[in-house]
XYZ file of C-alpha atoms in Angstrom:
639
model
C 116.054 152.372 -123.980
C 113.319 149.942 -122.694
C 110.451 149.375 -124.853
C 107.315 150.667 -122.624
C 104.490 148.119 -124.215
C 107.336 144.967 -123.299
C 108.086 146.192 -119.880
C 104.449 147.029 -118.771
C 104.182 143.046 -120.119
C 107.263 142.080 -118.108
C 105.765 143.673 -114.920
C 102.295 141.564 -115.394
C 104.189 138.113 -115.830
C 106.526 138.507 -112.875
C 104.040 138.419 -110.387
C 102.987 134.833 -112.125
C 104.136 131.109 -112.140
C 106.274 130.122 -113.937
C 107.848 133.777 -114.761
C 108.253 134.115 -111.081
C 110.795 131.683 -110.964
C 112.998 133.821 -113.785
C 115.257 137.168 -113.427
C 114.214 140.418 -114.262
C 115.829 140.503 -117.317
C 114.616 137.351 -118.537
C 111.040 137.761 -117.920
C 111.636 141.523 -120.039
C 113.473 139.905 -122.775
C 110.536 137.373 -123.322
C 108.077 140.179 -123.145
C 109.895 142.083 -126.342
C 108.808 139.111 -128.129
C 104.829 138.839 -126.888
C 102.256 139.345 -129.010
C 98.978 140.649 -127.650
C 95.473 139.126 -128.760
C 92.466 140.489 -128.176
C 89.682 138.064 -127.618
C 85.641 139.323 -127.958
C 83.114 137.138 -125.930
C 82.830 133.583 -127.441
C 85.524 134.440 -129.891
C 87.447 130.856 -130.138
C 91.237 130.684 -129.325
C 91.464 127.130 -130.796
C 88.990 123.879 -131.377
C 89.251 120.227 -130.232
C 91.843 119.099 -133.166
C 93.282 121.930 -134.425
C 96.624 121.998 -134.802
C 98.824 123.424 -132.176
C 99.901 127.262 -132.586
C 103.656 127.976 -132.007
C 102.790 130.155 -128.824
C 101.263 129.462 -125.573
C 99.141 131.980 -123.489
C 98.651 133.924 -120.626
C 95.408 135.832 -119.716
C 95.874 139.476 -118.904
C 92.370 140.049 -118.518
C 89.142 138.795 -119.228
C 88.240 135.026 -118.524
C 88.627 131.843 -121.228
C 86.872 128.318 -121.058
C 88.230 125.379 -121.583
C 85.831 122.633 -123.093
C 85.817 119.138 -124.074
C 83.270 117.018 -125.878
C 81.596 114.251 -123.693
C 78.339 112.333 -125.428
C 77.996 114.941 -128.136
C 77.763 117.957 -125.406
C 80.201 120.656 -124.679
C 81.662 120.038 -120.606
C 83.201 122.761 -119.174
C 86.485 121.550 -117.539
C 87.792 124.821 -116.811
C 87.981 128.795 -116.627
C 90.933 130.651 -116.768
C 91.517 134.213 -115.773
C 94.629 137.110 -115.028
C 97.777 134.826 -114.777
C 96.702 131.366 -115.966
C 98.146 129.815 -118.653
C 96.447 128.430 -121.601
C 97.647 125.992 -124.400
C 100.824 124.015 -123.147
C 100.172 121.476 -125.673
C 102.735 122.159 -127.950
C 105.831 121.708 -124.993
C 105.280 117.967 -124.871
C 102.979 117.171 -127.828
C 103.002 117.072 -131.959
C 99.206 116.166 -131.986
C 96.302 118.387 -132.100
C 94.667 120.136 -129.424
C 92.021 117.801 -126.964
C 89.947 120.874 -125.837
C 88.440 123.852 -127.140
C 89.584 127.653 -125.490
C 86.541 130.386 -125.659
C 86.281 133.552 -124.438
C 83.533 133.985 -121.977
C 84.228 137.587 -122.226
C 86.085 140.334 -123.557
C 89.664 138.693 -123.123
C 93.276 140.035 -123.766
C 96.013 137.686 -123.740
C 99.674 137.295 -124.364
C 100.543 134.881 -126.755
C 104.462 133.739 -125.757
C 106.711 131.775 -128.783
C 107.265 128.332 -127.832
C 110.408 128.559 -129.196
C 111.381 131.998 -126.939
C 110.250 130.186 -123.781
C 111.894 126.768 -124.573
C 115.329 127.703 -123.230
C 114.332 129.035 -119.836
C 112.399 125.670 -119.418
C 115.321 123.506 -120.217
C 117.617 125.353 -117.824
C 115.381 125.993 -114.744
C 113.455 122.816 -113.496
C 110.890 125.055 -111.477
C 109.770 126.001 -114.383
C 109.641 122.836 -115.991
C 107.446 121.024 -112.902
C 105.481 123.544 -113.205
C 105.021 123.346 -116.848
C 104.546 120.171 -116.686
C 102.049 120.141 -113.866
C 99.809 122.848 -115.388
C 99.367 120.414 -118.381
C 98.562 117.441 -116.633
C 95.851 119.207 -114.184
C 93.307 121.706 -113.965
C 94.198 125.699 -112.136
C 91.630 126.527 -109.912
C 87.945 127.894 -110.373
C 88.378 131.266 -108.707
C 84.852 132.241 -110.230
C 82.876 129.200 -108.850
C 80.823 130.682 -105.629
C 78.974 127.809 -104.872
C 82.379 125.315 -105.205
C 85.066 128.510 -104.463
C 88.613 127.268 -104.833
C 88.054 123.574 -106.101
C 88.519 122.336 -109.456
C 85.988 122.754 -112.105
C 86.706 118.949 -113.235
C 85.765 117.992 -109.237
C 82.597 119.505 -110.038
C 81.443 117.864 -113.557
C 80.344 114.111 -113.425
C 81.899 112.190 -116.501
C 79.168 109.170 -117.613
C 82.945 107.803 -118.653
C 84.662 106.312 -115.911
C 87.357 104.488 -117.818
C 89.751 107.324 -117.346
C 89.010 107.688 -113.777
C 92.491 105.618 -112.714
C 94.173 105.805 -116.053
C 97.063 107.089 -114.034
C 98.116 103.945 -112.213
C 97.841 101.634 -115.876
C 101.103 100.736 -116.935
C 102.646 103.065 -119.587
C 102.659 102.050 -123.304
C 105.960 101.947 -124.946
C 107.680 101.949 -127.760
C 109.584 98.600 -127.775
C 112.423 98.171 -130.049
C 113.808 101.755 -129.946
C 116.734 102.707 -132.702
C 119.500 103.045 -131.505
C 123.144 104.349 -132.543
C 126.952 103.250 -131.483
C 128.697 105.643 -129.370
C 131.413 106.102 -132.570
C 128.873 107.106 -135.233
C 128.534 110.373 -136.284
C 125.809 112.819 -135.359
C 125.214 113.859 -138.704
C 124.216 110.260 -139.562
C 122.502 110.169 -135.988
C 120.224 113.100 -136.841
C 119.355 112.209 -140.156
C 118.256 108.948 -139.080
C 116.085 110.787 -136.299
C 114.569 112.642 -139.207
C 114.207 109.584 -141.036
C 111.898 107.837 -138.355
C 110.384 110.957 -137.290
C 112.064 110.340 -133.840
C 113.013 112.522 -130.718
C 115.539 110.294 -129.677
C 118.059 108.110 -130.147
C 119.454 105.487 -127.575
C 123.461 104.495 -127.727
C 124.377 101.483 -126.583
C 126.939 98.700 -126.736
C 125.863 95.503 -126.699
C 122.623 96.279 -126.548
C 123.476 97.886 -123.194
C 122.236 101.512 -123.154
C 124.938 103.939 -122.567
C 123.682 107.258 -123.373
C 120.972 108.997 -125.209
C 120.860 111.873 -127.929
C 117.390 113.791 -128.173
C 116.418 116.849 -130.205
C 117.729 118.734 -126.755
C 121.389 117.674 -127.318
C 120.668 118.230 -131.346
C 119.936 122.143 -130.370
C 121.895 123.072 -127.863
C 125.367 121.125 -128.867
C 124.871 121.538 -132.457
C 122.469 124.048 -133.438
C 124.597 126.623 -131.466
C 127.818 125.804 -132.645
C 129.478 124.466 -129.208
C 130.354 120.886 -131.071
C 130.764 120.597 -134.960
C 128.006 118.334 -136.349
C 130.770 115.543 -137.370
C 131.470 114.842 -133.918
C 130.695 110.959 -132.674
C 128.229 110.545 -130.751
C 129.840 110.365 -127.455
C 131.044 113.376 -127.425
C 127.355 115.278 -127.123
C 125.415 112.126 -125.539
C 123.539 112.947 -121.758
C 125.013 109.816 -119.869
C 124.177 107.670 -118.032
C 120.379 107.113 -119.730
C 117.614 107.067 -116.616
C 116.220 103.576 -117.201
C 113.031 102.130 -115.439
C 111.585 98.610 -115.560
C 108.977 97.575 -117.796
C 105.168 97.742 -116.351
C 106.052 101.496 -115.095
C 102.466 103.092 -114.425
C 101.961 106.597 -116.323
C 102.058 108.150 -112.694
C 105.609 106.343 -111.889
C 107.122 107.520 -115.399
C 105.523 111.677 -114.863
C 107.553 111.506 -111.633
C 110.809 109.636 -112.511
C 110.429 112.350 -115.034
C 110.033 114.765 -112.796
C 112.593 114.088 -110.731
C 115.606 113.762 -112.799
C 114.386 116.381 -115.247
C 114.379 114.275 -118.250
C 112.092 113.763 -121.463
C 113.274 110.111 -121.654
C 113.005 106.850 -119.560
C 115.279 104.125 -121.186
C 113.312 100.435 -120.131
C 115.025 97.458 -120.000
C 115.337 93.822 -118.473
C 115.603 94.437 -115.218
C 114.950 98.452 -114.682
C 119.105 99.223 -114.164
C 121.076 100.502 -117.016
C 123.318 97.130 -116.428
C 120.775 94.810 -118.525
C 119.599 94.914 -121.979
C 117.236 97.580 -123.740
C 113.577 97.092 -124.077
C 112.437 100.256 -125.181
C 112.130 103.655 -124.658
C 109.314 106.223 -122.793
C 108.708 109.896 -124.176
C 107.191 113.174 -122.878
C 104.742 112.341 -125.658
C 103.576 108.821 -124.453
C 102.860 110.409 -121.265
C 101.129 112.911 -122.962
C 99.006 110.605 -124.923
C 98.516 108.464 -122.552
C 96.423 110.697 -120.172
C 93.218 112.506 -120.609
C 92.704 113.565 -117.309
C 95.619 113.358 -114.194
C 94.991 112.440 -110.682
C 98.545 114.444 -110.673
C 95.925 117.568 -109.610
C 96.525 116.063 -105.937
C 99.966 117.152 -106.108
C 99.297 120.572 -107.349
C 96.322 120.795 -105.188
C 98.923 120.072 -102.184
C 101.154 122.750 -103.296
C 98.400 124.983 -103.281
C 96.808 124.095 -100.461
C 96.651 127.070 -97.305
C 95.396 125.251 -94.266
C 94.986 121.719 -92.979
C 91.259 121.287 -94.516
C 92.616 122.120 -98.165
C 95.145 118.781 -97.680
C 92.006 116.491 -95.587
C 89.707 117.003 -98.465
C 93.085 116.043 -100.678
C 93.656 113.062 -98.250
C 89.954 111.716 -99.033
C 90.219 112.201 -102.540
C 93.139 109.894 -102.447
C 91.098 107.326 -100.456
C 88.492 107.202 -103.020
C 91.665 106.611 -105.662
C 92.563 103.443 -103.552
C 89.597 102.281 -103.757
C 88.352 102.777 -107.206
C 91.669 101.524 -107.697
C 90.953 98.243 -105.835
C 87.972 97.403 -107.991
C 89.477 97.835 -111.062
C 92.494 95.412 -109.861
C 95.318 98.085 -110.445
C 98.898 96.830 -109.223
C 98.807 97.447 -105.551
C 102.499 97.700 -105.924
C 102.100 100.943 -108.453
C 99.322 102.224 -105.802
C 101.880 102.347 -103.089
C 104.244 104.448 -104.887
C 102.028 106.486 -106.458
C 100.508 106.814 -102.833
C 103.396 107.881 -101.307
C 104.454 110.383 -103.285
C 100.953 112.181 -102.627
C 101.581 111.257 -98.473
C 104.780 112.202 -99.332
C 103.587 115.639 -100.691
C 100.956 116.346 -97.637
C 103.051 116.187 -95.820
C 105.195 118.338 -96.970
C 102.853 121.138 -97.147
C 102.285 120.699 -93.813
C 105.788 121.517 -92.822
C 106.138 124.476 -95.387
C 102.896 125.824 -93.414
C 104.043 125.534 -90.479
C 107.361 127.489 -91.100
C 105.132 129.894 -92.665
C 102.873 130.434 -89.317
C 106.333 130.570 -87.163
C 107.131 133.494 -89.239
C 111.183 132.924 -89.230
C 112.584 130.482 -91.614
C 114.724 127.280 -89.837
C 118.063 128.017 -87.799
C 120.133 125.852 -89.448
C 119.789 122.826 -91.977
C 117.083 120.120 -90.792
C 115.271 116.904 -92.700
C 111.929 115.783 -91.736
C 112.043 111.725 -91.691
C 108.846 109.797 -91.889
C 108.994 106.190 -90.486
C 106.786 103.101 -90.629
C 104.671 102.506 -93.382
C 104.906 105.878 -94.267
C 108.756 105.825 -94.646
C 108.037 102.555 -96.255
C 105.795 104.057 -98.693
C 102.950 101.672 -97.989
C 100.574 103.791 -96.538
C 97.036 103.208 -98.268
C 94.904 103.291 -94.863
C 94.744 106.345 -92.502
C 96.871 105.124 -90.167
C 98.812 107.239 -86.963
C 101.841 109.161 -87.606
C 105.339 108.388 -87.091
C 108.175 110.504 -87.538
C 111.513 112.268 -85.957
C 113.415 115.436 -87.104
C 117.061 115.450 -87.711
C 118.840 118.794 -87.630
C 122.269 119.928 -88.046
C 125.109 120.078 -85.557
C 124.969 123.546 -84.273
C 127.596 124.995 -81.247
C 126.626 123.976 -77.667
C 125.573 127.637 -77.059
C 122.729 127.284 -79.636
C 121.592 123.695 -79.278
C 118.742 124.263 -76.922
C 117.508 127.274 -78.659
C 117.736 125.916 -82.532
C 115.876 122.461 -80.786
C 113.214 124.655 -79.350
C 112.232 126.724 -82.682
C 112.067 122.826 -84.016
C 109.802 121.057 -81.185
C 107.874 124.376 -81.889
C 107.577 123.914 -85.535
C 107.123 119.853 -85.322
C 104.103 120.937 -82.666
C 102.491 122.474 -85.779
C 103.465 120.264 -88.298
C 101.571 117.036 -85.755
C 98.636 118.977 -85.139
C 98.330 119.814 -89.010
C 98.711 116.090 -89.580
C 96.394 115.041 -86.972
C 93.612 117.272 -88.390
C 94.186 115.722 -92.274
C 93.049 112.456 -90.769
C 96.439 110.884 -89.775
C 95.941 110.106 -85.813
C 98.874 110.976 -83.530
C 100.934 108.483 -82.465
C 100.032 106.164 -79.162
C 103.616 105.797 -78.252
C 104.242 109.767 -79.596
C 106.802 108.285 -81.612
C 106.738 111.679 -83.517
C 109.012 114.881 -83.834
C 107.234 116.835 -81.475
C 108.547 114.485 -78.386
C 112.210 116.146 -77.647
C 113.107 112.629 -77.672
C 112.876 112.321 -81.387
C 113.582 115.215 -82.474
C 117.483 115.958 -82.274
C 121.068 116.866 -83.644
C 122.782 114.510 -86.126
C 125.581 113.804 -83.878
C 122.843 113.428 -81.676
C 121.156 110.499 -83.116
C 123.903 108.748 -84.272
C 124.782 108.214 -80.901
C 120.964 107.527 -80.425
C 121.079 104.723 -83.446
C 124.603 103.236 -81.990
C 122.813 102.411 -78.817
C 120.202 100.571 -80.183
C 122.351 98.817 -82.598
C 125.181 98.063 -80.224
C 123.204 97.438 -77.428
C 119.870 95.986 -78.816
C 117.744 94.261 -76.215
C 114.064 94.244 -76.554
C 113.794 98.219 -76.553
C 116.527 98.351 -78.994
C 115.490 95.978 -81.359
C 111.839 97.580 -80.998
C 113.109 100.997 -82.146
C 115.246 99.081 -84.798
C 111.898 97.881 -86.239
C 110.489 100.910 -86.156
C 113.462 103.748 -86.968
C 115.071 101.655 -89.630
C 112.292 102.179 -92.116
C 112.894 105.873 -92.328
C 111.943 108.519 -95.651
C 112.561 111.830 -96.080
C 109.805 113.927 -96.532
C 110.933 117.220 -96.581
C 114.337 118.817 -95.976
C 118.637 118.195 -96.365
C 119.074 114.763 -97.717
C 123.208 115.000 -96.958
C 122.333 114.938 -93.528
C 120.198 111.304 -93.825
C 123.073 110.162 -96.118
C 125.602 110.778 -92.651
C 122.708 108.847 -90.723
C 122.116 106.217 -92.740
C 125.960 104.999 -93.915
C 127.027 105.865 -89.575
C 123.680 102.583 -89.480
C 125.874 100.568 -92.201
C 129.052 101.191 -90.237
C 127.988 100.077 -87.331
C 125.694 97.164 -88.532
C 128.773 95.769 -90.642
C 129.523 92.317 -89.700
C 127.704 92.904 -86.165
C 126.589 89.605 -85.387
C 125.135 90.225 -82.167
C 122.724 93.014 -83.475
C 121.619 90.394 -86.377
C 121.090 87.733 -83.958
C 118.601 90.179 -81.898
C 117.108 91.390 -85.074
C 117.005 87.955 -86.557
C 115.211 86.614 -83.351
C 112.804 88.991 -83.748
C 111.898 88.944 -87.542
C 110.839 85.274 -86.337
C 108.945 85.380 -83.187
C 105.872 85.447 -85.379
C 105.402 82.184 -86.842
C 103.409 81.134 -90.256
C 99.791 82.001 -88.338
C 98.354 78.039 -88.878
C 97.825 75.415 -86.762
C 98.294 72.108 -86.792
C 94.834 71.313 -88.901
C 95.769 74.103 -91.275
C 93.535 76.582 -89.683
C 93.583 80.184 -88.991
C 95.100 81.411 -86.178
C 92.487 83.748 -84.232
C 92.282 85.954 -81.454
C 91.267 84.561 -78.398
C 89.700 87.365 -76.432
C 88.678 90.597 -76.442
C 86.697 93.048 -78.662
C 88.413 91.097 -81.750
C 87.516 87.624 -80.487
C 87.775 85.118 -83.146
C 89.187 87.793 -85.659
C 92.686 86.948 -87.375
C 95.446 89.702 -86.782
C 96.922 89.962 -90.209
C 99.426 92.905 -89.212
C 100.560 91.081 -86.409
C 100.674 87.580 -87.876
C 101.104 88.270 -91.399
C 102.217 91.531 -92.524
C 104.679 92.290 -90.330
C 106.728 89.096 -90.376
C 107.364 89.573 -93.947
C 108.211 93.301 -93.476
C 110.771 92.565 -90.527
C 112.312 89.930 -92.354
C 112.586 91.990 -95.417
C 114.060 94.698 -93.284
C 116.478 92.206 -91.762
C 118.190 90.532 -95.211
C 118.012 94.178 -96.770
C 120.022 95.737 -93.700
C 122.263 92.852 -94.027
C 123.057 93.047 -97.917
C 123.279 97.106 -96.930
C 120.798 97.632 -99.643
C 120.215 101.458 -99.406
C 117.122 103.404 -100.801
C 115.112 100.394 -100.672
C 112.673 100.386 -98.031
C 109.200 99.621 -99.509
C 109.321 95.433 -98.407
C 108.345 94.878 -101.970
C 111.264 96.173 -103.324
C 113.536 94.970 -100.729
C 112.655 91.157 -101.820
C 112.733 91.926 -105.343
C 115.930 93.411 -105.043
C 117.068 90.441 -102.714
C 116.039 87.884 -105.856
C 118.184 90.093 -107.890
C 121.710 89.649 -105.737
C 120.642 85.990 -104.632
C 119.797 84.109 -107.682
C 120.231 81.210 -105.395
C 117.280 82.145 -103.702
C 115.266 84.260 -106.258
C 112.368 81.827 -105.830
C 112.136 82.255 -102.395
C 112.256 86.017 -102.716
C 109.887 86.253 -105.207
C 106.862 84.578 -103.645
C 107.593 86.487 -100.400
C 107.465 89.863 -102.268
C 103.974 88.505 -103.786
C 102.756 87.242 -101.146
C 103.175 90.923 -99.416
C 101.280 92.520 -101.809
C 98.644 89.674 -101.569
C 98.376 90.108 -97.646
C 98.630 93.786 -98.048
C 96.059 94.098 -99.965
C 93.525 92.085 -98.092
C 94.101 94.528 -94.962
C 93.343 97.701 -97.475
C 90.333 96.039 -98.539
C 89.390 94.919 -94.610
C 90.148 99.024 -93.832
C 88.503 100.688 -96.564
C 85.287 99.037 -96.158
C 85.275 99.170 -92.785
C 86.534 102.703 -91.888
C 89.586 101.193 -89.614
C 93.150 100.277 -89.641
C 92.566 97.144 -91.327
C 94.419 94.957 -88.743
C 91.648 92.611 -88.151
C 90.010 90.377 -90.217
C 86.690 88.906 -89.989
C 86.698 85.345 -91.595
C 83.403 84.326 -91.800
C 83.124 87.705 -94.516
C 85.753 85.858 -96.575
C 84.703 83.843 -99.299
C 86.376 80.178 -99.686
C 88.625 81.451 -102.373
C 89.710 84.352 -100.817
C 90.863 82.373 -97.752
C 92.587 79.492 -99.656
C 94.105 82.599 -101.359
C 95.173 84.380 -97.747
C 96.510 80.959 -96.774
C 99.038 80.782 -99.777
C 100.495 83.546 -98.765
C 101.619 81.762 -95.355
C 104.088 79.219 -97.238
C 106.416 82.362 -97.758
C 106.296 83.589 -94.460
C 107.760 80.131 -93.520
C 110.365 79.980 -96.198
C 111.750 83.082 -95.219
C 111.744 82.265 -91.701
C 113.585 79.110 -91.883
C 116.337 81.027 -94.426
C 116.977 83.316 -91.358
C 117.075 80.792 -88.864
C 120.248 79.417 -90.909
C 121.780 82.686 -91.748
C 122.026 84.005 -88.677
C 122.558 80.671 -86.777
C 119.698 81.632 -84.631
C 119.008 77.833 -83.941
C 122.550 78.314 -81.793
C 121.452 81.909 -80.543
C 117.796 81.487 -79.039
């Protein structure tokens, strides 16, 4: 017989994240063990450094404050009321509490054992993002008339600004990590966990990291009696270890992750869990590391119900970049921080748009971004470019399944259009019927180009080829992108083309070592660094990474650093070209951001003597890595 106090409990949490993502039965078997607290007005739940409880909460009713101390005064960061949670230090945290809850009136609220809950987070990752979300950002200020909807944090102004981008510093470690063989025995393993007072345990063999043991494996292998605690370690360790390259901002290491629903990142030499251990990143570091989270644009997406909700996110992000910027943060981390949040607009906009169409999709479909967006190097408001790829469907139904998608792209354009991001010139986007089409479809599409380049060909090469999903089936982009590598396998016609084209811009200096400018026009005397700089390097780090079939690696960055990693003969080379990209690239986010525009031009008399010995550096590169192609592809021979 149901206990009537747990299931009236159970039928308040279900209509609440996370408990929304769990079964009845689960969400009733956590309410047997709820205890309910009742709070009078400015009755304290807990204080700035008390220790955590062993429960988090949920407010029934009533409405709770969340405070912090800034210059000796109490700032209210927050107000929680029926739903939110409060208190989800304890999940990722052995420290004290770093804010004060307060009733602001009579309050009732459950108070849920960490330990009850802990299982249903390991084993269900929605629950886990979102857990892990909620900590790292603010819930929304239903209560705030003159600011409804926004963020109480967006509306309190912090004399301290040295938090403001905390998000894109690099991570502090712990270098030096213990470690453990894979034979040794996880009764020595755990006591030696105990003895450090350590989560965590890397295995390795020569120094090479082959798996990891945390308190996880310790409770669910062990503590439960599925392996007998004399077993070696190999036997219980998660494998392989998620490893990450030293100099990983906090933002990088939240999603990583995120995304592989770990509480570890292993770091060593060279980010691959080929090369030697560095150290070792925690829940906890992440934790500690962060005061406040520009993460709230990614919940603030997910939350967002119309296209004004993700523009005001959009600007928010601008003013990142640019605070950013000042403070000299690694454009590098900035682009892949930035592209997640790009990443995550736009998918919002999609899952709004299937939500205005009313009928979910036909069949299986992924939505690709391309360009600088695909590359994830996006920091300016630039126009859109995308295609949709959709499953092959019977001849009967391909007209009808296209049309429900040209309907939903439609939306999904206009959406983006209205969050700043200006449609296309060429309407190189999903809503042209041209680009949006069956796998089968645009293989066939892809083969042309490839097989067939000419100057079209090669121009949709240079565009297509630098593709992302955003949202949607990622098998069907794997059968897209390894029918590319079949096709571009030894083809040395399609290099040649590509090849010819990755140089047709040379190193933008004439013969006296000065700037090459425009000639005419509204940007008379202005230097083109997209044209003339940027996009030389990105074509020809295209090129060599299409030609080494490097795959997920499309940020030009990468692509050279990965380049100096399988062509130690020409890791110099590779090196200064992926440095030299950021250098260029960020001159043309500066140009944009001050000036409102794409960035593309640059006026020269605004540069200081510095900066343009500095731009000019980062021509000797573009040269380098011209002349390398030129001998590759035995263009001399071809043009």
């Amino acid at each position: 017989m149901n206990n009537s106090i747990a299931q009236r409990i159970a039928d308040f949490l279900k209509h609440y994240e996370p408990f929304l993502y769990l079964d009845s039965e689960a969400i009733y078997l956590i309410a047997t063990q709820v205890k309910v607290l009742y709070l009078e007005k400015n009755q304290i739940l807990f204080q700035i450094n008390d220790k955590t409880h062993d429960s988090f909460y949920v407010v029934n009713t009533g409405e709770i404050g969340l405070n912090i101390t800034s210059d000796s005064d109490d700032v209210l960061i927050d107000k929680c009321d029926d739903g939110d949670i409060i208190g989800l230090r304890p999940f990722f945290a052995k420290d004290n509490y770093l804010m004060t809850a307060k009733a602001r009136e009579e309050s009732i609220l459950y108070a849920i054992p960490i330990e009850v809950f802990k299982p249903y987070v390991s084993q269900n990752q929605e629950v886990l993002n979102f857990l892990l979300e909620s900590f790292a950002s603010n819930t929304r200020n239903p209560h705030n008339t003159e600011n409804k909807g926004k963020l109480i944090s967006e509306n309190v102004i912090y004399d301290d600004q040295s938090t403001e981008i905390q998000y894109y510093q690099p991570i502090k470690y712990t270098k030096k990590p213990i470690t453990s063989k894979a034979n040794h025995i996880i009764k020595d393993i755990a006591q030696k966990m105990v003895d450090h007072k350590i989560g965590s345990i890397i295995v390795e063999k020569s120094n090479i990291p082959i798996g990891i043991i945390t308190d996880k494996d310790l409770r669910s292998k062990i503590a439960t009696g599925l392996f007998p605690i004399e077993v070696e370690a190999k036997q219980i360790m998660s494998s392989p270890v998620i490893t990450v390259a030293e100099n990983l901002s906090i933002a990088e290491a939240q999603i990583m992750m995120l995304k592989y629903n770990v509480g570890h990142l292993c770091v060593t030499v060279d980010g691959t869990f080929h090369s030697e251990i560095k150290g070792i990143i925690s829940e906890h570091d992440i934790v500690v590391a962060q005061a406040n989270n520009p993460g709230v644009l990614i919940k603030q997406c997910k939350r967002a119900t119309n296209s004004k909700d993700l523009r005001i996110i959009r600007e928010k992000l601008t003013d990142l970049i640019q605070q950013s910027l000042d403070k000299n943060i690694p454009i590098n981390h900035l682009c892949s921080i930035t592209g997640e949040i790009n990443t995550a607009i736009s998918k919002r906009a999609i899952e709004l748009a299937i939500e205005k169409i009313g009928t979910p999709p036909p069949t299986r479909f992924s939505w690709m971004a391309m360009g600088s967006q695909g590359r994830k190097e996006q920091l300016l408001m630039t126009d859109q470019d995308n295609f949709l790829l959709f499953e092959d469907v019977p001849d009967k139904d391909y007209d009808k399944v296209k049309s429900y998608f040209l309907q939903l792209a439609e939306r999904v354009t206009k959406t983006l259009n209205k969050i700043g991001y200006e449609y296309c010139p060429a309407n190189m986007m999903a809503s042209n019927p041209q680009w949006c089409k069956s796998l089968t479809d645009w293989k066939k599409q892809f083969n042309l180009w490839i097989n067939a380049p000419g100057d079209n060909g090669i121009l949709m090469c240079s565009i297509f080829f630098d593709y992302d999903l955003v949202y949607g089936d990622e098998f069907l982009v794997e059968k897209l992108t390894q029918n590319i590598f079949d096709n571009t396998h030894k083809n040395e016609l399609f290099y040649a083309y590509l090849g010819t084209d990755a140089i047709k811009s040379p190193p933008p200096l004439g013969f006296f070592k000065q700037f090459i400018v425009e000639n005419d026009g509204e940007n008379k005397d202005s230097f083109d660094i997209k044209a003339r700089a940027l996009m030389p390097m990105i074509d020809a780090g295209r090129l060599l990474a299409l030609n080494k079939e490097l795959r997920n690696v499309n940020n030009t960055y990468l692509r050279f650093k990965k380049l100096a990693e399988i062509e130690p003969q020409n890791e110099d080379l590779y090196l200064a070209c992926a440095d030299a990209f950021l250098a260029i690239l960020t001159f043309r986010t500066k140009e944009g951001l001050q000036n409102g525009n794409s960035g593309r031009y640059l006026n020269l008399k605004e540069l200081s003597k510095l900066d343009k010995v500095k731009l000019k550096n980062t021509f000797s590169p573009i040269q380098g890595i011209q002349e390398l192609i030129k001998t590759r592809f035995q263009l001399t021979y071809f043009t």
